PDB file of C-alpha atoms and ligand atoms in Angstrom:
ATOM      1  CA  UNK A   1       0.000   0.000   0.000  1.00 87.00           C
ATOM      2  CA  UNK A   2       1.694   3.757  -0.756  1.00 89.00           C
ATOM      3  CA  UNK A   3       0.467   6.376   1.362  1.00 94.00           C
ATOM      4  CA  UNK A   4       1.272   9.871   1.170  1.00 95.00           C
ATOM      5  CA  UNK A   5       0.786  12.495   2.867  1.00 96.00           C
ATOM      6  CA  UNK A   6      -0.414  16.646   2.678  1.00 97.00           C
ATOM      7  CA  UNK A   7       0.944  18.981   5.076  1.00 97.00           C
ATOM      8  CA  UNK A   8      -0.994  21.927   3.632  1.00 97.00           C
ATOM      9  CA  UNK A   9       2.128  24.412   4.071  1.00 98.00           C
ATOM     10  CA  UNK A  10       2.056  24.013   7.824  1.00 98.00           C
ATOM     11  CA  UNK A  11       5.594  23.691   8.336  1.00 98.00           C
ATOM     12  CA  UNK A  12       8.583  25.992   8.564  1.00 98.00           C
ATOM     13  CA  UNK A  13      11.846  24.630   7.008  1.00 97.00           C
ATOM     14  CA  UNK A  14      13.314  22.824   9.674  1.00 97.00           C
ATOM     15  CA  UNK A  15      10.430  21.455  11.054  1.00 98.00           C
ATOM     16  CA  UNK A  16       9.457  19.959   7.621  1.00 97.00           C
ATOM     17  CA  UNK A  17      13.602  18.844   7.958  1.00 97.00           C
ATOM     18  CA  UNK A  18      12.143  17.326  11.188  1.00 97.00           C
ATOM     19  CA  UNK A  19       8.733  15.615   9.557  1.00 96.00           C
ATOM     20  CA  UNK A  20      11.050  14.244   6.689  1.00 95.00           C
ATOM     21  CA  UNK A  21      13.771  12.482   9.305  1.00 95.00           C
ATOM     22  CA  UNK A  22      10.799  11.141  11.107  1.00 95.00           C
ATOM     23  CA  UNK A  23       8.973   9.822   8.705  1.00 95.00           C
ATOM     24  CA  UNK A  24      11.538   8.683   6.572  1.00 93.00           C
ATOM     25  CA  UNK A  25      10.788   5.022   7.499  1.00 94.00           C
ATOM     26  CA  UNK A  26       7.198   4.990   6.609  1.00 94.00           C
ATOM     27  CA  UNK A  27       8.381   5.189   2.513  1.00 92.00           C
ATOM     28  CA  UNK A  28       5.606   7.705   2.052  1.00 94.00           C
ATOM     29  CA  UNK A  29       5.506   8.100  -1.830  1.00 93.00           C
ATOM     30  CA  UNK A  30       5.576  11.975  -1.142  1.00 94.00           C
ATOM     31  CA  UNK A  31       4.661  14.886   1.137  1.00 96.00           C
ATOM     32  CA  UNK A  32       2.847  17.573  -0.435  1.00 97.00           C
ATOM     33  CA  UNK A  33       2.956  20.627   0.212  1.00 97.00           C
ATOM     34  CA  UNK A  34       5.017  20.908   3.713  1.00 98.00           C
ATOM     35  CA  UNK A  35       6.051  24.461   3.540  1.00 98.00           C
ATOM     36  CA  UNK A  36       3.645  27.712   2.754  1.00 98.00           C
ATOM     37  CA  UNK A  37       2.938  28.259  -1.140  1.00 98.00           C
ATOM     38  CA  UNK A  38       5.375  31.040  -1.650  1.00 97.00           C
ATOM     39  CA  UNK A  39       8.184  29.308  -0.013  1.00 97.00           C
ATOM     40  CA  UNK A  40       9.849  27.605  -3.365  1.00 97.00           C
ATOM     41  CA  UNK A  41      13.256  27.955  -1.704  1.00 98.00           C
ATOM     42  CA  UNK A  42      12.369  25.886   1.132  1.00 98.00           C
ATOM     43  CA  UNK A  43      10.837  23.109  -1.206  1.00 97.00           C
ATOM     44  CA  UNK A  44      13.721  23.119  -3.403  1.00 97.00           C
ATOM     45  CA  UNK A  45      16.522  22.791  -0.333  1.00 97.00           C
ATOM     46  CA  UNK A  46      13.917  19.805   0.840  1.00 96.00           C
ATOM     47  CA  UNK A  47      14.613  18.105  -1.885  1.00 95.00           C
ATOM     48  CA  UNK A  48      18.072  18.445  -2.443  1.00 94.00           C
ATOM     49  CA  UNK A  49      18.082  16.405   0.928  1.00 91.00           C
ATOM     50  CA  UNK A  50      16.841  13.536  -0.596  1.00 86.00           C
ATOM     51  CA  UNK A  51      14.763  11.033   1.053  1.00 90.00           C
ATOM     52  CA  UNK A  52      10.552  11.452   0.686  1.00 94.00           C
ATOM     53  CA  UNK A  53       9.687  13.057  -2.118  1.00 95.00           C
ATOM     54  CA  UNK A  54       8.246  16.393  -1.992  1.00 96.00           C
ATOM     55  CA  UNK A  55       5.131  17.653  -4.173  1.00 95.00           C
ATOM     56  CA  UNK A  56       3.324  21.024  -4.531  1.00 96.00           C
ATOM     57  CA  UNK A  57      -0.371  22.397  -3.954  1.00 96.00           C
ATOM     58  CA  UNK A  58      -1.186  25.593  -3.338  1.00 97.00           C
ATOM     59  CA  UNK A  59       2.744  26.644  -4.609  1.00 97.00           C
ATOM     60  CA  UNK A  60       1.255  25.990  -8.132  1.00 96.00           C
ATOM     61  CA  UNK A  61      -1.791  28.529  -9.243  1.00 97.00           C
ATOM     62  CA  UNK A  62      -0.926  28.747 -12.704  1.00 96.00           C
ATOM     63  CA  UNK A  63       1.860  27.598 -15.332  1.00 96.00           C
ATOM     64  CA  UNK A  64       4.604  29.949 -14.516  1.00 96.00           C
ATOM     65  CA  UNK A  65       4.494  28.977 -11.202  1.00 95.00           C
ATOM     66  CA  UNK A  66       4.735  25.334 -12.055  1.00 94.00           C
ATOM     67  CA  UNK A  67       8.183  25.952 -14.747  1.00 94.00           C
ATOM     68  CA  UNK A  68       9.405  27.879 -12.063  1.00 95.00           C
ATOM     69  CA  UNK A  69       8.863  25.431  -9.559  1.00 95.00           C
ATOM     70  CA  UNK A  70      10.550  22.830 -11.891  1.00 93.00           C
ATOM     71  CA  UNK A  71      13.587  24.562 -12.895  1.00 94.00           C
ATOM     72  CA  UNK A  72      14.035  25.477  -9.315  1.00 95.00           C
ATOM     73  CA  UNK A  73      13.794  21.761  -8.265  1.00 95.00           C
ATOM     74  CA  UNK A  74      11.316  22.424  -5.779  1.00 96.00           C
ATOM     75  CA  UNK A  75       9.671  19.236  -6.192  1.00 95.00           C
ATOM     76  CA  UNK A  76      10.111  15.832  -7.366  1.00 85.00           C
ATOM     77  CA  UNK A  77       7.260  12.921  -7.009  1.00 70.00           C
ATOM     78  CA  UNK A  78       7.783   9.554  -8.664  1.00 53.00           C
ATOM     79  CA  UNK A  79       6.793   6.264  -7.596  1.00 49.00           C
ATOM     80  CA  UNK A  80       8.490   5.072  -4.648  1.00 50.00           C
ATOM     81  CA  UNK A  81       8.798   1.477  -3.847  1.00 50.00           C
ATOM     82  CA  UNK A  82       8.474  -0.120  -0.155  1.00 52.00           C
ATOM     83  CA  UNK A  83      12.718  -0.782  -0.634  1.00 52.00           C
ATOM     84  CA  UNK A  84      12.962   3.494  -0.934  1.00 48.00           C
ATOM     85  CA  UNK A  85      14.089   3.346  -4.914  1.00 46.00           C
TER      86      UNK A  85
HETATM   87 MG1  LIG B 101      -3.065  19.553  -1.003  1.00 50.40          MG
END
C-alpha cells in the first residue's frame, strides 16, 4: 500500500527537515505541500536532501508557477517502492 501524505504548508523549514527524518521510514511516496505556497526555496533545499519526495499544492496557481517550480527543483514525485528506490 503507498500512502502519502499533505501537510498543507504548515511547516517551517526545519520542522518539515524534522517531519522528513521522522517519517523517513514509513516510505511515504511523497509529502505535499510541507512548507507555505510562496516558499519555493524551502521546497527546493527539501529536496536536495533527498529522502521522501516532496510535491506542490497551493505553490502551483498557474503555469509559470509550475516551470518555475521545476527549474528550481522544488519538487520531485515519482513512484516510490516499499525498498525506498
Ligand atoms: Mg493539497
Amino acid at each position: 500500500m503507498l500512502l502519502a501524505a499533505d501537510a498543507n504548508g504548515s511547516y517551517r523549514l526545519e520542522e518539515a527537515r524534522q517531519l522528513l527524518a521522522d517519517t523517513d521510514d514509513l516510505a511515504l511516496q511523497c509529502i505535499e505541500q510541507p512548507c507555505a505556497p510562496e516558499a519555493v526555496a524551502e521546497h527546493a533545499a527539501l529536496v536536495a536532501t533527498g529522502g521522501t519526495p516532496i510535491c506542490l499544492d497551493e505553490t502551483i496557481t498557474s503555469l509559470a508557477t509550475a516551470r518555475d517550480a521545476v527549474e528550481r527543483r522544488a519538487c520531485a514525485v515519482g513512484w516510490r517502492s516499499r525498498s525506498g528506490g
